[in-house]
PDB file of C-alpha atoms in Angstrom:
ATOM      1  CA  UNK A   4      18.595 -14.789   0.834  1.00 82.00           C
ATOM      2  CA  UNK A   5      18.767 -16.347   4.369  1.00 89.00           C
ATOM      3  CA  UNK A   6      16.056 -18.219   6.221  1.00 91.00           C
ATOM      4  CA  UNK A   7      15.438 -14.990   8.124  1.00 94.00           C
ATOM      5  CA  UNK A   8      14.936 -13.054   5.160  1.00 94.00           C
ATOM      6  CA  UNK A   9      12.314 -15.660   3.834  1.00 95.00           C
ATOM      7  CA  UNK A  10      10.566 -15.673   7.216  1.00 95.00           C
ATOM      8  CA  UNK A  11      10.372 -11.800   7.221  1.00 96.00           C
ATOM      9  CA  UNK A  12       8.603 -11.944   3.896  1.00 97.00           C
ATOM     10  CA  UNK A  13       6.410 -14.742   4.770  1.00 97.00           C
ATOM     11  CA  UNK A  14       5.275 -13.083   7.763  1.00 96.00           C
ATOM     12  CA  UNK A  15       4.576  -9.615   5.911  1.00 96.00           C
ATOM     13  CA  UNK A  16       2.538 -11.608   3.443  1.00 97.00           C
ATOM     14  CA  UNK A  17       0.520 -13.652   5.910  1.00 96.00           C
ATOM     15  CA  UNK A  18      -0.109 -10.330   7.795  1.00 95.00           C
ATOM     16  CA  UNK A  19      -1.264  -8.571   4.960  1.00 97.00           C
ATOM     17  CA  UNK A  20      -3.971 -10.998   4.241  1.00 97.00           C
ATOM     18  CA  UNK A  21      -4.868 -11.415   7.949  1.00 96.00           C
ATOM     19  CA  UNK A  22      -5.116  -7.812   8.629  1.00 96.00           C
ATOM     20  CA  UNK A  23      -6.895  -6.668   5.463  1.00 96.00           C
ATOM     21  CA  UNK A  24      -9.547  -9.521   5.624  1.00 96.00           C
ATOM     22  CA  UNK A  25      -9.361 -11.082   8.962  1.00 95.00           C
ATOM     23  CA  UNK A  26      -8.861 -14.622   7.005  1.00 95.00           C
ATOM     24  CA  UNK A  27      -5.482 -15.818   7.047  1.00 92.00           C
ATOM     25  CA  UNK A  28      -3.493 -17.064   3.968  1.00 96.00           C
ATOM     26  CA  UNK A  29      -1.647 -20.211   4.072  1.00 96.00           C
ATOM     27  CA  UNK A  30       1.827 -20.358   3.163  1.00 96.00           C
ATOM     28  CA  UNK A  31       3.381 -23.201   0.917  1.00 96.00           C
ATOM     29  CA  UNK A  32       7.074 -24.355   1.254  1.00 96.00           C
ATOM     30  CA  UNK A  33       9.591 -21.919  -0.440  1.00 95.00           C
ATOM     31  CA  UNK A  34      11.425 -23.047  -3.356  1.00 94.00           C
ATOM     32  CA  UNK A  35      14.169 -21.906  -5.706  1.00 90.00           C
ATOM     33  CA  UNK A  36      12.641 -20.520  -8.894  1.00 87.00           C
ATOM     34  CA  UNK A  37      13.855 -22.287 -11.893  1.00 80.00           C
ATOM     35  CA  UNK A  38      13.563 -21.408 -15.582  1.00 73.00           C
ATOM     36  CA  UNK A  39       9.786 -22.179 -15.675  1.00 73.00           C
ATOM     37  CA  UNK A  40       7.477 -19.314 -16.168  1.00 73.00           C
ATOM     38  CA  UNK A  41       5.759 -18.143 -13.106  1.00 84.00           C
ATOM     39  CA  UNK A  42       2.943 -15.683 -14.027  1.00 88.00           C
ATOM     40  CA  UNK A  43      -0.532 -15.480 -13.080  1.00 91.00           C
ATOM     41  CA  UNK A  44      -3.137 -13.306 -14.315  1.00 94.00           C
ATOM     42  CA  UNK A  45      -1.719  -9.974 -12.783  1.00 95.00           C
ATOM     43  CA  UNK A  46       1.744  -9.356 -11.043  1.00 96.00           C
ATOM     44  CA  UNK A  47       3.072  -6.289  -9.269  1.00 96.00           C
ATOM     45  CA  UNK A  48       6.607  -5.796  -9.318  1.00 95.00           C
ATOM     46  CA  UNK A  49       8.571  -3.711  -6.957  1.00 96.00           C
ATOM     47  CA  UNK A  50      12.355  -2.737  -7.288  1.00 95.00           C
ATOM     48  CA  UNK A  51      14.712  -2.765  -4.335  1.00 95.00           C
ATOM     49  CA  UNK A  52      17.780  -0.353  -4.013  1.00 96.00           C
ATOM     50  CA  UNK A  53      19.941   0.754  -1.142  1.00 96.00           C
ATOM     51  CA  UNK A  54      21.595  -1.937   1.024  1.00 93.00           C
ATOM     52  CA  UNK A  55      19.705  -4.686  -0.882  1.00 95.00           C
ATOM     53  CA  UNK A  56      19.344  -4.845  -4.628  1.00 94.00           C
ATOM     54  CA  UNK A  57      16.908  -6.607  -6.659  1.00 93.00           C
ATOM     55  CA  UNK A  58      13.211  -7.023  -6.896  1.00 93.00           C
ATOM     56  CA  UNK A  59      10.282  -8.777  -5.576  1.00 95.00           C
ATOM     57  CA  UNK A  60       6.862  -9.635  -7.208  1.00 94.00           C
ATOM     58  CA  UNK A  61       3.568 -11.092  -6.314  1.00 97.00           C
ATOM     59  CA  UNK A  62       1.713 -12.832  -8.954  1.00 96.00           C
ATOM     60  CA  UNK A  63      -1.876 -13.819  -8.292  1.00 97.00           C
ATOM     61  CA  UNK A  64      -5.025 -14.944 -10.085  1.00 96.00           C
ATOM     62  CA  UNK A  65      -7.870 -12.891 -11.151  1.00 96.00           C
ATOM     63  CA  UNK A  66     -10.022 -14.787  -8.620  1.00 97.00           C
ATOM     64  CA  UNK A  67      -7.979 -13.927  -5.627  1.00 98.00           C
ATOM     65  CA  UNK A  68      -7.553 -10.315  -6.705  1.00 98.00           C
ATOM     66  CA  UNK A  69     -11.193 -10.036  -7.266  1.00 98.00           C
ATOM     67  CA  UNK A  70     -12.417 -11.500  -3.952  1.00 98.00           C
ATOM     68  CA  UNK A  71      -9.721  -9.536  -2.016  1.00 98.00           C
ATOM     69  CA  UNK A  72     -10.864  -6.226  -3.715  1.00 98.00           C
ATOM     70  CA  UNK A  73     -14.411  -7.049  -2.842  1.00 97.00           C
ATOM     71  CA  UNK A  74     -13.380  -7.231   0.963  1.00 96.00           C
ATOM     72  CA  UNK A  75     -11.305  -4.006   0.893  1.00 96.00           C
ATOM     73  CA  UNK A  76     -14.055  -2.283  -1.007  1.00 96.00           C
ATOM     74  CA  UNK A  77     -17.040  -3.728   0.406  1.00 93.00           C
ATOM     75  CA  UNK A  78     -18.926  -4.046  -3.082  1.00 94.00           C
ATOM     76  CA  UNK A  79     -19.606  -7.176  -5.303  1.00 95.00           C
ATOM     77  CA  UNK A  80     -18.270  -5.512  -8.621  1.00 93.00           C
ATOM     78  CA  UNK A  81     -14.732  -5.103  -9.290  1.00 96.00           C
ATOM     79  CA  UNK A  82     -13.033  -3.981 -12.413  1.00 97.00           C
ATOM     80  CA  UNK A  83     -10.112  -5.085 -14.257  1.00 96.00           C
ATOM     81  CA  UNK A  84      -8.216  -1.815 -13.566  1.00 97.00           C
ATOM     82  CA  UNK A  85      -8.973  -2.278  -9.739  1.00 97.00           C
ATOM     83  CA  UNK A  86      -7.643  -5.792  -9.813  1.00 97.00           C
ATOM     84  CA  UNK A  87      -4.465  -4.787 -11.514  1.00 97.00           C
ATOM     85  CA  UNK A  88      -3.986  -1.624  -9.184  1.00 98.00           C
ATOM     86  CA  UNK A  89      -4.650  -3.909  -6.227  1.00 98.00           C
ATOM     87  CA  UNK A  90      -1.620  -6.440  -7.499  1.00 98.00           C
ATOM     88  CA  UNK A  91       0.612  -3.318  -7.309  1.00 98.00           C
ATOM     89  CA  UNK A  92      -0.559  -2.325  -3.841  1.00 98.00           C
ATOM     90  CA  UNK A  93      -0.059  -5.835  -2.202  1.00 98.00           C
ATOM     91  CA  UNK A  94       3.562  -5.874  -3.364  1.00 98.00           C
ATOM     92  CA  UNK A  95       3.972  -2.167  -2.355  1.00 98.00           C
ATOM     93  CA  UNK A  96       2.522  -3.052   1.265  1.00 98.00           C
ATOM     94  CA  UNK A  97       4.644  -6.256   1.670  1.00 98.00           C
ATOM     95  CA  UNK A  98       7.784  -4.590   0.594  1.00 97.00           C
ATOM     96  CA  UNK A  99       7.212  -1.568   2.534  1.00 97.00           C
ATOM     97  CA  UNK A 100       6.257  -3.500   5.750  1.00 97.00           C
ATOM     98  CA  UNK A 101       9.613  -5.744   5.792  1.00 97.00           C
ATOM     99  CA  UNK A 102      11.289  -2.281   6.349  1.00 97.00           C
ATOM    100  CA  UNK A 103      10.444  -2.772   9.957  1.00 96.00           C
ATOM    101  CA  UNK A 104      13.120  -5.519   9.897  1.00 95.00           C
ATOM    102  CA  UNK A 105      15.656  -3.794   7.293  1.00 96.00           C
ATOM    103  CA  UNK A 106      15.200  -0.194   8.033  1.00 96.00           C
ATOM    104  CA  UNK A 107      14.939   2.710   5.683  1.00 95.00           C
ATOM    105  CA  UNK A 108      17.896   1.453   3.761  1.00 96.00           C
ATOM    106  CA  UNK A 109      15.741  -1.032   2.092  1.00 96.00           C
ATOM    107  CA  UNK A 110      14.471   1.426  -0.509  1.00 97.00           C
ATOM    108  CA  UNK A 111      11.196   0.461  -2.732  1.00 96.00           C
ATOM    109  CA  UNK A 112      10.109   1.656  -5.989  1.00 96.00           C
ATOM    110  CA  UNK A 113       6.654   2.289  -6.714  1.00 96.00           C
ATOM    111  CA  UNK A 114       5.004  -0.646  -8.265  1.00 96.00           C
ATOM    112  CA  UNK A 115       4.878  -1.748 -11.875  1.00 95.00           C
ATOM    113  CA  UNK A 116       1.951  -3.978 -12.774  1.00 95.00           C
ATOM    114  CA  UNK A 117       1.979  -6.508 -15.609  1.00 93.00           C
ATOM    115  CA  UNK A 118      -1.063  -8.631 -16.923  1.00 90.00           C
ATOM    116  CA  UNK A 119      -0.199 -12.140 -17.613  1.00 82.00           C
ATOM    117  CA  UNK A 120       0.441 -11.850 -21.293  1.00 66.00           C
ATOM    118  CA  UNK A 121       4.169 -11.841 -20.578  1.00 66.00           C
ATOM    119  CA  UNK A 122       5.708 -15.281 -20.787  1.00 68.00           C
ATOM    120  CA  UNK A 123       7.479 -14.541 -17.517  1.00 65.00           C
ATOM    121  CA  UNK A 124       8.995 -11.964 -15.576  1.00 73.00           C
ATOM    122  CA  UNK A 125      12.809 -11.922 -16.014  1.00 73.00           C
ATOM    123  CA  UNK A 126      14.805 -11.817 -12.712  1.00 75.00           C
ATOM    124  CA  UNK A 127      18.682 -12.250 -12.730  1.00 72.00           C
ATOM    125  CA  UNK A 128      19.890 -15.542 -12.434  1.00 71.00           C
ATOM    126  CA  UNK A 129      22.226 -14.519  -9.525  1.00 75.00           C
ATOM    127  CA  UNK A 130      21.672 -14.428  -6.889  1.00 82.00           C
ATOM    128  CA  UNK A 131      19.080 -17.217  -7.117  1.00 87.00           C
ATOM    129  CA  UNK A 132      15.376 -16.257  -6.722  1.00 91.00           C
ATOM    130  CA  UNK A 133      12.999 -17.829  -4.270  1.00 95.00           C
ATOM    131  CA  UNK A 134       9.338 -18.352  -4.642  1.00 95.00           C
ATOM    132  CA  UNK A 135       7.014 -18.186  -1.472  1.00 96.00           C
ATOM    133  CA  UNK A 136       3.674 -20.007  -2.876  1.00 96.00           C
ATOM    134  CA  UNK A 137       0.662 -19.128  -0.767  1.00 97.00           C
ATOM    135  CA  UNK A 138      -3.037 -19.739  -1.150  1.00 97.00           C
ATOM    136  CA  UNK A 139      -5.856 -17.438   0.278  1.00 97.00           C
ATOM    137  CA  UNK A 140      -9.541 -18.712  -0.011  1.00 96.00           C
ATOM    138  CA  UNK A 141      -8.227 -21.545  -2.150  1.00 94.00           C
ATOM    139  CA  UNK A 142      -6.702 -19.077  -4.726  1.00 96.00           C
ATOM    140  CA  UNK A 143      -3.044 -19.658  -5.396  1.00 94.00           C
ATOM    141  CA  UNK A 144      -0.513 -16.841  -5.542  1.00 97.00           C
ATOM    142  CA  UNK A 145       3.250 -16.518  -5.187  1.00 96.00           C
ATOM    143  CA  UNK A 146       5.752 -13.922  -3.912  1.00 97.00           C
ATOM    144  CA  UNK A 147       8.893 -14.167  -5.669  1.00 95.00           C
ATOM    145  CA  UNK A 148      12.078 -12.635  -4.218  1.00 95.00           C
ATOM    146  CA  UNK A 149      15.294 -11.852  -6.235  1.00 93.00           C
ATOM    147  CA  UNK A 150      17.407  -9.887  -3.469  1.00 93.00           C
ATOM    148  CA  UNK A 151      21.221  -9.602  -3.008  1.00 91.00           C
ATOM    149  CA  UNK A 152      22.454 -10.667   0.165  1.00 87.00           C
TER     150      UNK A 152
ATOM    151  CA  UNK B  14     -26.170  26.357   2.441  1.00 57.00           C
ATOM    152  CA  UNK B  15     -23.553  25.109   4.891  1.00 67.00           C
ATOM    153  CA  UNK B  16     -20.470  23.740   3.166  1.00 82.00           C
ATOM    154  CA  UNK B  17     -19.277  20.390   4.326  1.00 89.00           C
ATOM    155  CA  UNK B  18     -15.251  20.149   5.208  1.00 93.00           C
ATOM    156  CA  UNK B  19     -13.337  18.412   2.700  1.00 97.00           C
ATOM    157  CA  UNK B  20     -10.988  15.633   3.258  1.00 98.00           C
ATOM    158  CA  UNK B  21      -8.235  15.154   0.761  1.00 98.00           C
ATOM    159  CA  UNK B  22      -7.130  11.395  -0.020  1.00 98.00           C
ATOM    160  CA  UNK B  23      -3.682  11.095  -1.503  1.00 98.00           C
ATOM    161  CA  UNK B  24      -2.548   7.617  -2.740  1.00 98.00           C
ATOM    162  CA  UNK B  25      -1.375   6.275  -6.064  1.00 97.00           C
ATOM    163  CA  UNK B  26      -3.564   3.176  -5.524  1.00 98.00           C
ATOM    164  CA  UNK B  27      -7.181   3.865  -6.673  1.00 97.00           C
ATOM    165  CA  UNK B  28      -8.265   0.964  -4.691  1.00 98.00           C
ATOM    166  CA  UNK B  29      -6.853   2.411  -1.535  1.00 98.00           C
ATOM    167  CA  UNK B  30      -8.225   5.799  -2.149  1.00 98.00           C
ATOM    168  CA  UNK B  31     -11.693   4.499  -2.651  1.00 98.00           C
ATOM    169  CA  UNK B  32     -11.308   2.196   0.586  1.00 98.00           C
ATOM    170  CA  UNK B  33     -10.376   5.041   2.690  1.00 98.00           C
ATOM    171  CA  UNK B  34     -13.296   7.130   1.062  1.00 98.00           C
ATOM    172  CA  UNK B  35     -15.502   4.321   1.985  1.00 97.00           C
ATOM    173  CA  UNK B  36     -14.240   4.150   5.538  1.00 97.00           C
ATOM    174  CA  UNK B  37     -15.072   7.914   6.075  1.00 97.00           C
ATOM    175  CA  UNK B  38     -18.563   7.811   4.189  1.00 96.00           C
ATOM    176  CA  UNK B  39     -20.533   8.017   7.361  1.00 95.00           C
ATOM    177  CA  UNK B  40     -19.045  11.331   8.389  1.00 95.00           C
ATOM    178  CA  UNK B  41     -20.604  14.713   7.044  1.00 94.00           C
ATOM    179  CA  UNK B  42     -17.575  15.385   4.892  1.00 95.00           C
ATOM    180  CA  UNK B  43     -16.790  15.639   1.211  1.00 97.00           C
ATOM    181  CA  UNK B  44     -13.746  13.503   0.056  1.00 98.00           C
ATOM    182  CA  UNK B  45     -11.781  14.456  -3.122  1.00 98.00           C
ATOM    183  CA  UNK B  46      -9.002  12.399  -4.294  1.00 98.00           C
ATOM    184  CA  UNK B  47      -5.231  12.764  -5.765  1.00 98.00           C
ATOM    185  CA  UNK B  48      -2.948   9.944  -7.202  1.00 97.00           C
ATOM    186  CA  UNK B  49       0.266  11.501  -6.867  1.00 96.00           C
ATOM    187  CA  UNK B  50       2.227  14.430  -5.342  1.00 96.00           C
ATOM    188  CA  UNK B  51       1.751  16.976  -7.664  1.00 96.00           C
ATOM    189  CA  UNK B  52      -1.951  16.274  -7.872  1.00 97.00           C
ATOM    190  CA  UNK B  53      -2.307  16.462  -4.281  1.00 98.00           C
ATOM    191  CA  UNK B  54      -0.585  19.911  -4.186  1.00 97.00           C
ATOM    192  CA  UNK B  55      -3.046  21.053  -7.098  1.00 97.00           C
ATOM    193  CA  UNK B  56      -6.036  19.511  -5.071  1.00 98.00           C
ATOM    194  CA  UNK B  57      -5.042  21.310  -1.888  1.00 98.00           C
ATOM    195  CA  UNK B  58      -4.965  24.712  -3.468  1.00 98.00           C
ATOM    196  CA  UNK B  59      -8.366  24.069  -5.231  1.00 97.00           C
ATOM    197  CA  UNK B  60     -10.245  22.547  -2.439  1.00 97.00           C
ATOM    198  CA  UNK B  61      -8.620  23.846   0.764  1.00 97.00           C
ATOM    199  CA  UNK B  62      -9.216  20.653   2.701  1.00 97.00           C
ATOM    200  CA  UNK B  63      -9.436  20.577   6.536  1.00 96.00           C
ATOM    201  CA  UNK B  64      -7.619  17.211   6.572  1.00 97.00           C
ATOM    202  CA  UNK B  65      -5.426  15.123   4.266  1.00 98.00           C
ATOM    203  CA  UNK B  66      -4.757  11.588   4.131  1.00 98.00           C
ATOM    204  CA  UNK B  67      -1.220  11.014   2.557  1.00 98.00           C
ATOM    205  CA  UNK B  68       0.734   8.081   1.022  1.00 98.00           C
ATOM    206  CA  UNK B  69       4.419   8.341   1.135  1.00 98.00           C
ATOM    207  CA  UNK B  70       5.427   6.058  -1.843  1.00 96.00           C
ATOM    208  CA  UNK B  71       4.116   7.508  -4.895  1.00 96.00           C
ATOM    209  CA  UNK B  72       5.384   8.633  -8.598  1.00 91.00           C
ATOM    210  CA  UNK B  73       6.850  11.984  -9.358  1.00 85.00           C
ATOM    211  CA  UNK B  74       6.763  13.547  -5.775  1.00 94.00           C
ATOM    212  CA  UNK B  75       6.671  11.463  -2.621  1.00 95.00           C
ATOM    213  CA  UNK B  76       4.484  11.989   0.130  1.00 97.00           C
ATOM    214  CA  UNK B  77       7.196  13.468   2.560  1.00 98.00           C
ATOM    215  CA  UNK B  78       8.005  16.236   0.084  1.00 98.00           C
ATOM    216  CA  UNK B  79       4.071  16.909  -0.147  1.00 98.00           C
ATOM    217  CA  UNK B  80       3.744  16.857   3.498  1.00 98.00           C
ATOM    218  CA  UNK B  81       6.725  19.391   3.959  1.00 98.00           C
ATOM    219  CA  UNK B  82       4.904  21.847   1.223  1.00 98.00           C
ATOM    220  CA  UNK B  83       1.529  21.506   2.812  1.00 98.00           C
ATOM    221  CA  UNK B  84       2.712  22.274   6.321  1.00 98.00           C
ATOM    222  CA  UNK B  85       4.821  25.064   5.039  1.00 97.00           C
ATOM    223  CA  UNK B  86       1.936  26.904   3.597  1.00 96.00           C
ATOM    224  CA  UNK B  87      -0.838  25.597   6.287  1.00 96.00           C
ATOM    225  CA  UNK B  88       0.747  24.598   9.453  1.00 96.00           C
ATOM    226  CA  UNK B  89      -2.890  23.880  10.962  1.00 94.00           C
ATOM    227  CA  UNK B  90      -3.795  21.331   8.381  1.00 96.00           C
ATOM    228  CA  UNK B  91      -4.402  18.090   9.823  1.00 97.00           C
ATOM    229  CA  UNK B  92      -2.271  15.295   7.986  1.00 98.00           C
ATOM    230  CA  UNK B  93      -2.894  11.491   8.536  1.00 98.00           C
ATOM    231  CA  UNK B  94       0.080   9.700   6.727  1.00 98.00           C
ATOM    232  CA  UNK B  95      -0.822   6.355   5.682  1.00 98.00           C
ATOM    233  CA  UNK B  96       1.876   4.392   4.428  1.00 98.00           C
ATOM    234  CA  UNK B  97       3.451   0.888   3.766  1.00 98.00           C
ATOM    235  CA  UNK B  98       6.661   2.056   4.873  1.00 98.00           C
ATOM    236  CA  UNK B  99       6.868   0.389   8.471  1.00 97.00           C
ATOM    237  CA  UNK B 100      10.078   1.570   9.779  1.00 97.00           C
ATOM    238  CA  UNK B 101      10.996   3.939  12.575  1.00 97.00           C
ATOM    239  CA  UNK B 102      13.154   6.203  10.589  1.00 97.00           C
ATOM    240  CA  UNK B 103      10.227   7.069   8.206  1.00 98.00           C
ATOM    241  CA  UNK B 104       7.662   7.519  11.099  1.00 98.00           C
ATOM    242  CA  UNK B 105      10.095   9.863  12.904  1.00 98.00           C
ATOM    243  CA  UNK B 106      10.766  11.779   9.703  1.00 98.00           C
ATOM    244  CA  UNK B 107       7.235  12.269   8.877  1.00 98.00           C
ATOM    245  CA  UNK B 108       6.109  13.491  12.369  1.00 98.00           C
ATOM    246  CA  UNK B 109       9.201  15.881  12.300  1.00 98.00           C
ATOM    247  CA  UNK B 110       7.761  17.383   9.233  1.00 98.00           C
ATOM    248  CA  UNK B 111       4.494  17.814  10.846  1.00 98.00           C
ATOM    249  CA  UNK B 112       2.436  14.682  10.232  1.00 98.00           C
ATOM    250  CA  UNK B 113      -0.379  14.664  12.863  1.00 98.00           C
ATOM    251  CA  UNK B 114      -0.773  11.005  12.803  1.00 98.00           C
ATOM    252  CA  UNK B 115       1.089   7.947  11.345  1.00 98.00           C
ATOM    253  CA  UNK B 116      -0.656   4.844  10.192  1.00 98.00           C
ATOM    254  CA  UNK B 117       0.948   1.859   8.720  1.00 98.00           C
ATOM    255  CA  UNK B 118      -0.539  -0.273   5.704  1.00 98.00           C
ATOM    256  CA  UNK B 119      -2.693  -2.379   5.716  1.00 97.00           C
ATOM    257  CA  UNK B 120      -5.165  -0.179   7.603  1.00 97.00           C
ATOM    258  CA  UNK B 121      -8.396  -1.085   8.816  1.00 95.00           C
ATOM    259  CA  UNK B 122     -11.463   1.109   8.928  1.00 96.00           C
ATOM    260  CA  UNK B 123     -11.477   1.152  12.646  1.00 96.00           C
ATOM    261  CA  UNK B 124      -7.876   2.751  12.594  1.00 97.00           C
ATOM    262  CA  UNK B 125      -8.560   5.229   9.858  1.00 98.00           C
ATOM    263  CA  UNK B 126     -11.980   6.290  11.771  1.00 97.00           C
ATOM    264  CA  UNK B 127     -10.249   6.664  15.176  1.00 97.00           C
ATOM    265  CA  UNK B 128      -7.492   8.634  13.700  1.00 97.00           C
ATOM    266  CA  UNK B 129      -9.919  10.649  11.677  1.00 97.00           C
ATOM    267  CA  UNK B 130     -12.061  11.451  14.963  1.00 96.00           C
ATOM    268  CA  UNK B 131      -8.984  12.275  16.949  1.00 95.00           C
ATOM    269  CA  UNK B 132      -7.683  14.796  14.370  1.00 95.00           C
ATOM    270  CA  UNK B 133     -11.044  16.419  13.777  1.00 92.00           C
ATOM    271  CA  UNK B 134     -11.751  16.761  17.280  1.00 87.00           C
ATOM    272  CA  UNK B 135      -8.689  18.773  17.759  1.00 73.00           C
ATOM    273  CA  UNK B 136      -9.815  21.310  15.077  1.00 69.00           C
ATOM    274  CA  UNK B 137     -13.557  21.008  16.015  1.00 73.00           C
ATOM    275  CA  UNK B 138     -14.689  19.582  12.581  1.00 71.00           C
ATOM    276  CA  UNK B 139     -18.304  18.341  12.555  1.00 55.00           C
ATOM    277  CA  UNK B 140     -18.281  14.937  13.579  1.00 50.00           C
ATOM    278  CA  UNK B 141     -20.649  12.213  12.352  1.00 47.00           C
TER     279      UNK B 141
END
């Protein structure tokens, strides 16, 4: 992962919230993922194949997904299944949008979504995984990137 | 009784299907939904929609394969691709297979309605 790679994903993530809700998300400082678990209420995982290999996942709180779904669906009541679905859709959109930079050889899977019962989402130790923390409406979330160079 | 035209919304995300249906709620159309490629082909055969909104990255059968099959049986069918895949190669491929418009996610209500009005205007479908 290079600094340029990180910027592609940060831009894609920030654009997602800005374009979807008109309200910008605030990126934090990226850091290397250690052994500590990094799982919030719902996580959407996308497998990457082709020229780059690995996975990306977004992990977000119920509060963030609930508010985001309210904006998208324009109604106050959001089901657990809809929050789960949205976690996968955010990951899909962020991963799909970075193909603008990487091209069609950056192949993405359909999303797999897990609820936060898992102790952690296992990513390979090599190459090191990067975490991009961000907040939207004061709700915290993270994008985790584990990709070959 | 006059039948309203049908719009088939194909996306593996239920939230996105419902959002798109909401964007089109003010038009005199009936919306039906499919969550994967095979379900899309079954829904097409059953409802004969005038317009399809079509995701690409889906389980079992992707949207480009669906697009190819739909256009083979109904070249005049209006297809609005709505995908997260924001690369030029995918856009070209979809248009070459007969997509009538190509929008990238995240889409706004304004983008979907503009495209809908443009595509339905071409075939003289009732406007809202």
